[in-house]
mmCIF file of C-alpha atoms in Angstrom:
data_model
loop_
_atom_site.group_PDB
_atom_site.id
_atom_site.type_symbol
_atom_site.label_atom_id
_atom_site.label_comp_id
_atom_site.label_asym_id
_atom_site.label_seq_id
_atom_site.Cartn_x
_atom_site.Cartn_y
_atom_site.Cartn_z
ATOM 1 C CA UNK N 1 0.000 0.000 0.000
ATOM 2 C CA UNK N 2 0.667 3.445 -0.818
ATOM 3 C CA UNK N 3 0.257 6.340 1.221
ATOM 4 C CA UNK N 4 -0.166 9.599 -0.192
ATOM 5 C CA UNK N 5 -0.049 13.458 0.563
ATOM 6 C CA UNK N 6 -1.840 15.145 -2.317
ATOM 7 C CA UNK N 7 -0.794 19.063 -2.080
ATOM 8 C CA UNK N 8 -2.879 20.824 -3.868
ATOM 9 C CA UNK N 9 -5.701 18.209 -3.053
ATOM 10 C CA UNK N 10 -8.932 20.732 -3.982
ATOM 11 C CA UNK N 11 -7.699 22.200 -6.897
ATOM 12 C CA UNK N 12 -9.000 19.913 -10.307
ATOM 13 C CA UNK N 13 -5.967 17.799 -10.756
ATOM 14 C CA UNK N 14 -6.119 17.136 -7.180
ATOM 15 C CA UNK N 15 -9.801 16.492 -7.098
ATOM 16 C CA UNK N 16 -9.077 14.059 -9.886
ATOM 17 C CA UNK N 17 -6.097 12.283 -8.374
ATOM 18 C CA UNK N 18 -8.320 12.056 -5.197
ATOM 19 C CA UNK N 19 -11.044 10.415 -7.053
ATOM 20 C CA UNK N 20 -8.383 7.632 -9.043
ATOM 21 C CA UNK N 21 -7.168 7.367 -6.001
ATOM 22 C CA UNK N 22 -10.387 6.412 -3.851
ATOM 23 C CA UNK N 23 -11.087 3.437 -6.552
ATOM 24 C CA UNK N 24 -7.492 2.069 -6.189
ATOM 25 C CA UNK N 25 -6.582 -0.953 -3.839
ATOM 26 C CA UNK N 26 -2.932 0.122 -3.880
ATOM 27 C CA UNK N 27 -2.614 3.492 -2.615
ATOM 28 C CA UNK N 28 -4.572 5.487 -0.274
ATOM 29 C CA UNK N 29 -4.766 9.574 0.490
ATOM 30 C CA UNK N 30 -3.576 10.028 4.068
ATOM 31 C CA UNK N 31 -4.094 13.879 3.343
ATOM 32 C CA UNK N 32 -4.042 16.589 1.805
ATOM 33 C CA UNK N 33 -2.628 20.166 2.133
ATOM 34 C CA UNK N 34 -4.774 23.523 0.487
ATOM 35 C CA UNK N 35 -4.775 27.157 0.922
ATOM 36 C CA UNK N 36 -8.829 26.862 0.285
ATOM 37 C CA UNK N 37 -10.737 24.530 1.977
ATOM 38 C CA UNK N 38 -14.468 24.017 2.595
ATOM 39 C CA UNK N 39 -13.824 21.099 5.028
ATOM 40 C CA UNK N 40 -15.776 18.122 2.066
ATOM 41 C CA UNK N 41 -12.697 16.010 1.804
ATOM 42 C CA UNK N 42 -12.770 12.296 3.326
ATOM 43 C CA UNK N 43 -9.467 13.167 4.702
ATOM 44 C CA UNK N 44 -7.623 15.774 6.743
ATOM 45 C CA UNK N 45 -6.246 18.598 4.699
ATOM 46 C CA UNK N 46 -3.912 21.148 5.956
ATOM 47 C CA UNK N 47 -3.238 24.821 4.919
ATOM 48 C CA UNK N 48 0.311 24.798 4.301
ATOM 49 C CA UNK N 49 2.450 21.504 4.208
ATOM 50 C CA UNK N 50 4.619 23.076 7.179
ATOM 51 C CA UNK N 51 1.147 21.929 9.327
ATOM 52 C CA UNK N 52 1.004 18.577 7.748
ATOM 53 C CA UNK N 53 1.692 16.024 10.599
ATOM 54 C CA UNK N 54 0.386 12.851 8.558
ATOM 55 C CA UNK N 55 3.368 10.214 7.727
ATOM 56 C CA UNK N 56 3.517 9.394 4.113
ATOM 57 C CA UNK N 57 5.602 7.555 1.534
ATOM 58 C CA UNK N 58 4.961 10.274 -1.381
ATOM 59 C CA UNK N 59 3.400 13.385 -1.995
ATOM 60 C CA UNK N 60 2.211 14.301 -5.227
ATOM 61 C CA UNK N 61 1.870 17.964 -5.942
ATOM 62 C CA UNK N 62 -0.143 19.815 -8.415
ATOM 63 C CA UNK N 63 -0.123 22.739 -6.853
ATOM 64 C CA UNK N 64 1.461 26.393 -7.668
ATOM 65 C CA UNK N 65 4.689 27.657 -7.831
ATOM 66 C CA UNK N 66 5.066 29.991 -5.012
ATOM 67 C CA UNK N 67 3.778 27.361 -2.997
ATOM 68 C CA UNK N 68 6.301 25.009 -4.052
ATOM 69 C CA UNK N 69 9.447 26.203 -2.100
ATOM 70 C CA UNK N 70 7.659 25.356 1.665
ATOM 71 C CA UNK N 71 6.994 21.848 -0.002
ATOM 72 C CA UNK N 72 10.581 21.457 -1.199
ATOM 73 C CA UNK N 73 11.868 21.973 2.115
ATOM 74 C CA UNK N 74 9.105 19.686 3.718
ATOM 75 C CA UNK N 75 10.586 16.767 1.406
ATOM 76 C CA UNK N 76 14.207 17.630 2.770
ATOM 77 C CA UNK N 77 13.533 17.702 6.354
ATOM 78 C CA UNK N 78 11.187 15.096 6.167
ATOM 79 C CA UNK N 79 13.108 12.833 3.450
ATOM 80 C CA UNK N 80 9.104 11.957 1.774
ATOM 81 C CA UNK N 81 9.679 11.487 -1.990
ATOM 82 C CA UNK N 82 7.918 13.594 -4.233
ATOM 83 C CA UNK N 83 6.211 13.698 -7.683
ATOM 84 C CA UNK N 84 6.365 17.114 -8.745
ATOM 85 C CA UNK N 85 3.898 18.158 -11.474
ATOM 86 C CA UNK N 86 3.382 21.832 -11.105
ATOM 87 C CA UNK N 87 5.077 24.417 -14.060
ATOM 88 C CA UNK N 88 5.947 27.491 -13.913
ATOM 89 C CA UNK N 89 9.005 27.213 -11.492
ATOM 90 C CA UNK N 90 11.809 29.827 -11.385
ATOM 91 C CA UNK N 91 15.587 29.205 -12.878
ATOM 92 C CA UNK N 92 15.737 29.188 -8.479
ATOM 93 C CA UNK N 93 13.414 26.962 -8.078
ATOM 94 C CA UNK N 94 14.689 24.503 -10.523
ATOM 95 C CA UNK N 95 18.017 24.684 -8.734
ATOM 96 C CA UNK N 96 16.662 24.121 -5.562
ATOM 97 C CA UNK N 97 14.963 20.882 -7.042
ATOM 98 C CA UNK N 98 18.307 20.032 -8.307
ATOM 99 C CA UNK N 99 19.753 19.907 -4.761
ATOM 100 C CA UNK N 100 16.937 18.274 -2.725
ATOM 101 C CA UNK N 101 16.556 15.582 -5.097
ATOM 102 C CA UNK N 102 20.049 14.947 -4.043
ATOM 103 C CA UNK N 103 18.632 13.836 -0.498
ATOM 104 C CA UNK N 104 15.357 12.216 -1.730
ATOM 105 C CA UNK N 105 13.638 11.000 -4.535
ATOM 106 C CA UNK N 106 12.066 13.430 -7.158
ATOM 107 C CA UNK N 107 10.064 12.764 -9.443
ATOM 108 C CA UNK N 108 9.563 15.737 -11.754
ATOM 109 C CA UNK N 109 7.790 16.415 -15.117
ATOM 110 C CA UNK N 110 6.308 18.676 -16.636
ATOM 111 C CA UNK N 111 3.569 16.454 -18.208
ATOM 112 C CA UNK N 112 2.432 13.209 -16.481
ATOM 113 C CA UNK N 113 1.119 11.247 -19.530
ATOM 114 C CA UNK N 114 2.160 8.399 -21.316
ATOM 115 C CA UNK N 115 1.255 9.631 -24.785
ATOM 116 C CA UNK N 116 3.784 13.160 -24.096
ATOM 117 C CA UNK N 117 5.888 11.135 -22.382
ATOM 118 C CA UNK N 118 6.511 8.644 -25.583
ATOM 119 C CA UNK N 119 6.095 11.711 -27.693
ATOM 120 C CA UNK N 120 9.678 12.622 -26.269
ATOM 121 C CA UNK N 121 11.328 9.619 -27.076
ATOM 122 C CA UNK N 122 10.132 10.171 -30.758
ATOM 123 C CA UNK N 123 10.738 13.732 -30.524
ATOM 124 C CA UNK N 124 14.580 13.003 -30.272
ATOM 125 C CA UNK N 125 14.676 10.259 -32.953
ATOM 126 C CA UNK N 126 13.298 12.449 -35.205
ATOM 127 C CA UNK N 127 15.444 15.884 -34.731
ATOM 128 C CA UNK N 128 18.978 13.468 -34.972
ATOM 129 C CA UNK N 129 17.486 13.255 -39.225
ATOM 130 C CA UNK N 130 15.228 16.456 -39.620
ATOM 131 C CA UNK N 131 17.733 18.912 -37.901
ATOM 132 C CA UNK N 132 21.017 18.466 -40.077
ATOM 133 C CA UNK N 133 18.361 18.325 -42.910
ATOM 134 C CA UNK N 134 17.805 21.613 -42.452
ATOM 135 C CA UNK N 135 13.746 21.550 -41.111
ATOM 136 C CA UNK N 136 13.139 24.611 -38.843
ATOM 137 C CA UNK N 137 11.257 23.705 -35.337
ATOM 138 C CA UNK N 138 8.107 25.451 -34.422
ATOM 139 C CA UNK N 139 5.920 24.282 -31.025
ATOM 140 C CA UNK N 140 2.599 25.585 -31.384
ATOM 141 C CA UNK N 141 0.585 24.683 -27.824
ATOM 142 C CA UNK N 142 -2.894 25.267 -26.253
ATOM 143 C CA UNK N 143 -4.860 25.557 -23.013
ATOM 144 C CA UNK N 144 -7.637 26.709 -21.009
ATOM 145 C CA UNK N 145 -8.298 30.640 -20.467
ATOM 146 C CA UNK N 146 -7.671 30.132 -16.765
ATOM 147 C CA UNK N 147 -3.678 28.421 -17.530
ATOM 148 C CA UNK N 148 -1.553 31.328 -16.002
ATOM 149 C CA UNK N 149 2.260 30.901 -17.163
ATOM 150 C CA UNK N 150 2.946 30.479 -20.879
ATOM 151 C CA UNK N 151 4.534 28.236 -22.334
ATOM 152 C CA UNK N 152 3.526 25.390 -21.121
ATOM 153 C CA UNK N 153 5.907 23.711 -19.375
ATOM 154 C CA UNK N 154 5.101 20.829 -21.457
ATOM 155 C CA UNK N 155 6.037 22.943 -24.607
ATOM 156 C CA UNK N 156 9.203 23.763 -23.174
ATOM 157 C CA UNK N 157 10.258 19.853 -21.936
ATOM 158 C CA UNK N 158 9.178 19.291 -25.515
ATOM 159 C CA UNK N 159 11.451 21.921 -26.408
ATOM 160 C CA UNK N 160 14.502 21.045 -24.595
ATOM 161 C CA UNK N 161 14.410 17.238 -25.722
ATOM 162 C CA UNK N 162 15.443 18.548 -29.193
ATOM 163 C CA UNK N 163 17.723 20.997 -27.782
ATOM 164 C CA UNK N 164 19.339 18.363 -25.767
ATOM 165 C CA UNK N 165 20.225 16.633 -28.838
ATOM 166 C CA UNK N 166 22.152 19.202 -30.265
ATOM 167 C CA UNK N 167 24.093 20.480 -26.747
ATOM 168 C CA UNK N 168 21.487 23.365 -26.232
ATOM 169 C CA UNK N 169 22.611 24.843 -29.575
ATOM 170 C CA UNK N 170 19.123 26.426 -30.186
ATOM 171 C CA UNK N 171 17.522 29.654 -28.785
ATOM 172 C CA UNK N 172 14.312 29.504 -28.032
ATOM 173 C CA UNK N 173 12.133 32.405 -29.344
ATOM 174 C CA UNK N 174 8.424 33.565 -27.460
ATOM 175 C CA UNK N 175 7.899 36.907 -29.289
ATOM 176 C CA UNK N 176 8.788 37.851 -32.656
ATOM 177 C CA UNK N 177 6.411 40.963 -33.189
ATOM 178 C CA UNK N 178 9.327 43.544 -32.635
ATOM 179 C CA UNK N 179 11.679 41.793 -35.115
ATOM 180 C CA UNK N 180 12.285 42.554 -38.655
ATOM 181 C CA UNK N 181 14.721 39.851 -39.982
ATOM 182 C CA UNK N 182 14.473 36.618 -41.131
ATOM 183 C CA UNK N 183 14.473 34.082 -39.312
ATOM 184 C CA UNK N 184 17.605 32.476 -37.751
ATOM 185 C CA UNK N 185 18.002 28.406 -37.911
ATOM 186 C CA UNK N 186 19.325 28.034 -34.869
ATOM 187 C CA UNK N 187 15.843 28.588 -32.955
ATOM 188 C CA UNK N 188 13.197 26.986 -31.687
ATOM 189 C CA UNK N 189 9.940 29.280 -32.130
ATOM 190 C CA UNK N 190 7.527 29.016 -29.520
ATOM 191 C CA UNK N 191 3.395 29.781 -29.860
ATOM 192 C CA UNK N 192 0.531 30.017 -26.877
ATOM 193 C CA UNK N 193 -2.738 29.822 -27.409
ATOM 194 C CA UNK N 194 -5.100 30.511 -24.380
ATOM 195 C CA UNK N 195 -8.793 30.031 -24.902
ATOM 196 C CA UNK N 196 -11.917 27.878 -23.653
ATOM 197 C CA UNK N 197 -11.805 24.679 -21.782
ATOM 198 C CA UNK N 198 -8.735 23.573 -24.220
ATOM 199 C CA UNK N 199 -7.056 20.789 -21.925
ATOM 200 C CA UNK N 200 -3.952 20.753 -23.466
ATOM 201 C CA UNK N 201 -2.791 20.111 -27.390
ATOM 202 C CA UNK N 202 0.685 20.375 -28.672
ATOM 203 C CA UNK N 203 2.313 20.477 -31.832
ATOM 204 C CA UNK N 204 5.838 19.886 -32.857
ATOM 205 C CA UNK N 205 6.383 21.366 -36.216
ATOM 206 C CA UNK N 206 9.668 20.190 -38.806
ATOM 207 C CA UNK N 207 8.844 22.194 -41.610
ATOM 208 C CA UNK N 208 11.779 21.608 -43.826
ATOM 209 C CA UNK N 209 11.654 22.875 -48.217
ATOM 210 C CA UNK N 210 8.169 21.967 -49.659
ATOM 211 C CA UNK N 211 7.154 19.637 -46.686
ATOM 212 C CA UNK N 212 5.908 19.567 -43.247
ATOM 213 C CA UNK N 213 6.242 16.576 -39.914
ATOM 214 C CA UNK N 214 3.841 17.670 -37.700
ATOM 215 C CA UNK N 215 4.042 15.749 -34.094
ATOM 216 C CA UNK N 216 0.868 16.393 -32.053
ATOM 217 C CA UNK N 217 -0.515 15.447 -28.554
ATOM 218 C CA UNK N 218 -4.156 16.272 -27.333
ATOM 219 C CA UNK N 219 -5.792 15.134 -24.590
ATOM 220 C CA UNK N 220 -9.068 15.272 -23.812
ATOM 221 C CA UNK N 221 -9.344 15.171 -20.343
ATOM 222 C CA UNK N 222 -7.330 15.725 -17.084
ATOM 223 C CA UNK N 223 -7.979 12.193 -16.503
ATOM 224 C CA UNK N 224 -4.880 11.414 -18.253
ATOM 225 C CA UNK N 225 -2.447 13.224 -16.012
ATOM 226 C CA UNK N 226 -4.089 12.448 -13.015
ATOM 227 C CA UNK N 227 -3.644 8.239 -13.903
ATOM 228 C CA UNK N 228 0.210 9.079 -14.756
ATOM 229 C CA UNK N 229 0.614 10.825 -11.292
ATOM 230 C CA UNK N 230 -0.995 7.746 -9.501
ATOM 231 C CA UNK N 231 1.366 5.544 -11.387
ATOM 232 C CA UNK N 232 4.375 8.043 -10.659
ATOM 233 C CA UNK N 233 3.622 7.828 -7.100
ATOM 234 C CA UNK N 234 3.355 4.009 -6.685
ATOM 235 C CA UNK N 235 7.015 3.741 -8.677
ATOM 236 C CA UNK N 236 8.700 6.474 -6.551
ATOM 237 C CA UNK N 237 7.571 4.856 -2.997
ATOM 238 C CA UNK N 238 11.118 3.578 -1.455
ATOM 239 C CA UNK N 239 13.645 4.707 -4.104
ATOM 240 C CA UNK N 240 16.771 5.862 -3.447
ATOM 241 C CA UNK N 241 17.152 9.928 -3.543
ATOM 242 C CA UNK N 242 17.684 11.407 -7.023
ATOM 243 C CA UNK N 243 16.010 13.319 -9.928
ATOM 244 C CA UNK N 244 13.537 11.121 -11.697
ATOM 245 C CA UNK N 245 11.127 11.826 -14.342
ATOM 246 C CA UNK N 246 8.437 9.692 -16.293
ATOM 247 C CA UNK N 247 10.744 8.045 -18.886
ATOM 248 C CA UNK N 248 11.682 6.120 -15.675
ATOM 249 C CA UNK N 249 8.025 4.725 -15.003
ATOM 250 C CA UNK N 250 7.521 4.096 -18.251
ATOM 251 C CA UNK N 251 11.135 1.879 -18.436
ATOM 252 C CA UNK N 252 10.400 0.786 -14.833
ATOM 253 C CA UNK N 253 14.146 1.636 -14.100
#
């Protein structure tokens, strides 16, 4: 059995989690921590994760950033693996990751499903024949009107896969409305759209001289990342500390 601390537990990926959760035999939700609560939950949920006195072998958090260094520091002292979904984390932040995944196990990504997470693996087969072919790399991605940071931090991992390939070689472009030149091949454009109930689609563009590789994800409900967190959680309980990401659930390694 797994015992979980969902942070973040009443916003909608928590909500979901909670509900995968509740209809799983192998883990359980020993609590949850939220700013808002209206006291509904089947379990006890705490304001801040500095409160949280409930023993756990993971926390999964889908929360927001600024709330993120408190639960960084609640891992450390507490040495409770984490899976670590939320986006929008500062070049600090990241570091601080970095160096408390050094004392426990983290599992972070910036997308929990299996379809984006196999989209990567193809992502780098393709750019090691597209890229020295010359094809220029465009992301296009879109969510819901209430998303706040931009890109996506799913655009961006998708981003820095191809990068990776190429030792960071490519600079990655948000805004080209004040430029007047054309464009460079050594960038990666990136393009946010922001509108409806959108759940999240992304597009990986190769258009190279009279042809075009589009690679596209779109999911259709929350669902998705909520059943790759559950999963995340179960393969994190007990491992050693380091940084882990999905690529290792989905090799079991």
């Amino acid at each position: 059995m797994v015992n979980v601390i969902m942070h973040g537990c009443n916003g909608k990926m928590g909500r979901n989690i909670a509900a995968l959760i509740a209809d799983d035999p192998e883990i359980t939700l020993a609590a949850g921590v939220d700013a808002f609560d209206e006291g509904k939950n089947p379990f006890p949920v705490f304001k801040d994760i500095r409160d949280c006195d409930t023993e756990a072998d993971v926390i999964i958090d889908f929360s927001a950033a600024p709330a993120v260094d408190n639960l960084l520091t609640y891992c450390e002292e507490k040495k409770v693996p984490c899976v670590l979904c939320t986006t929008g984390l500062s070049e600090e932040q990241l570091q601080r990751v970095e160096e408390v995944s050094k004392k426990v196990a983290i599992l972070k990504s910036a997308n929990m499903s299996l379809g984006i997470n196999m989209l990567l693996k193809l992502l780098k087969e393709a750019a090691k024949t597209l890229v020295p072919a010359g094809y220029d790399i465009e992301i296009v991605e879109k969510h819901h009107n209430l998303k706040k940071d931009a890109p996506s931090g799913t655009a961006l991992a998708l981003g820095d896969t191809i990068n990776e390939e190429f030792d960071n070689e490519f600079d990655y472009v948000f805004d080209r409305s004040t430029r007047r030149e054309v464009r460079p091949k050594k960038e990666i454009g990136f393009a946010s759209v922001r509108g409806g109930t959108i759940v999240g689609d992304h597009d990986v563009i190769f258009a190279g001289t009279d042809e075009v590789i589009t690679f596209s994800h779109s999911a259709y409900s929350k669902a998705v990342f909520a059943k790759g967190a559950v999963q995340a959680a179960k393969y994190l309980k007990g491992k050693p500390a380091g940084l882990y990401n999905m690529s290792n659930v989905i090799d079991n390694k």
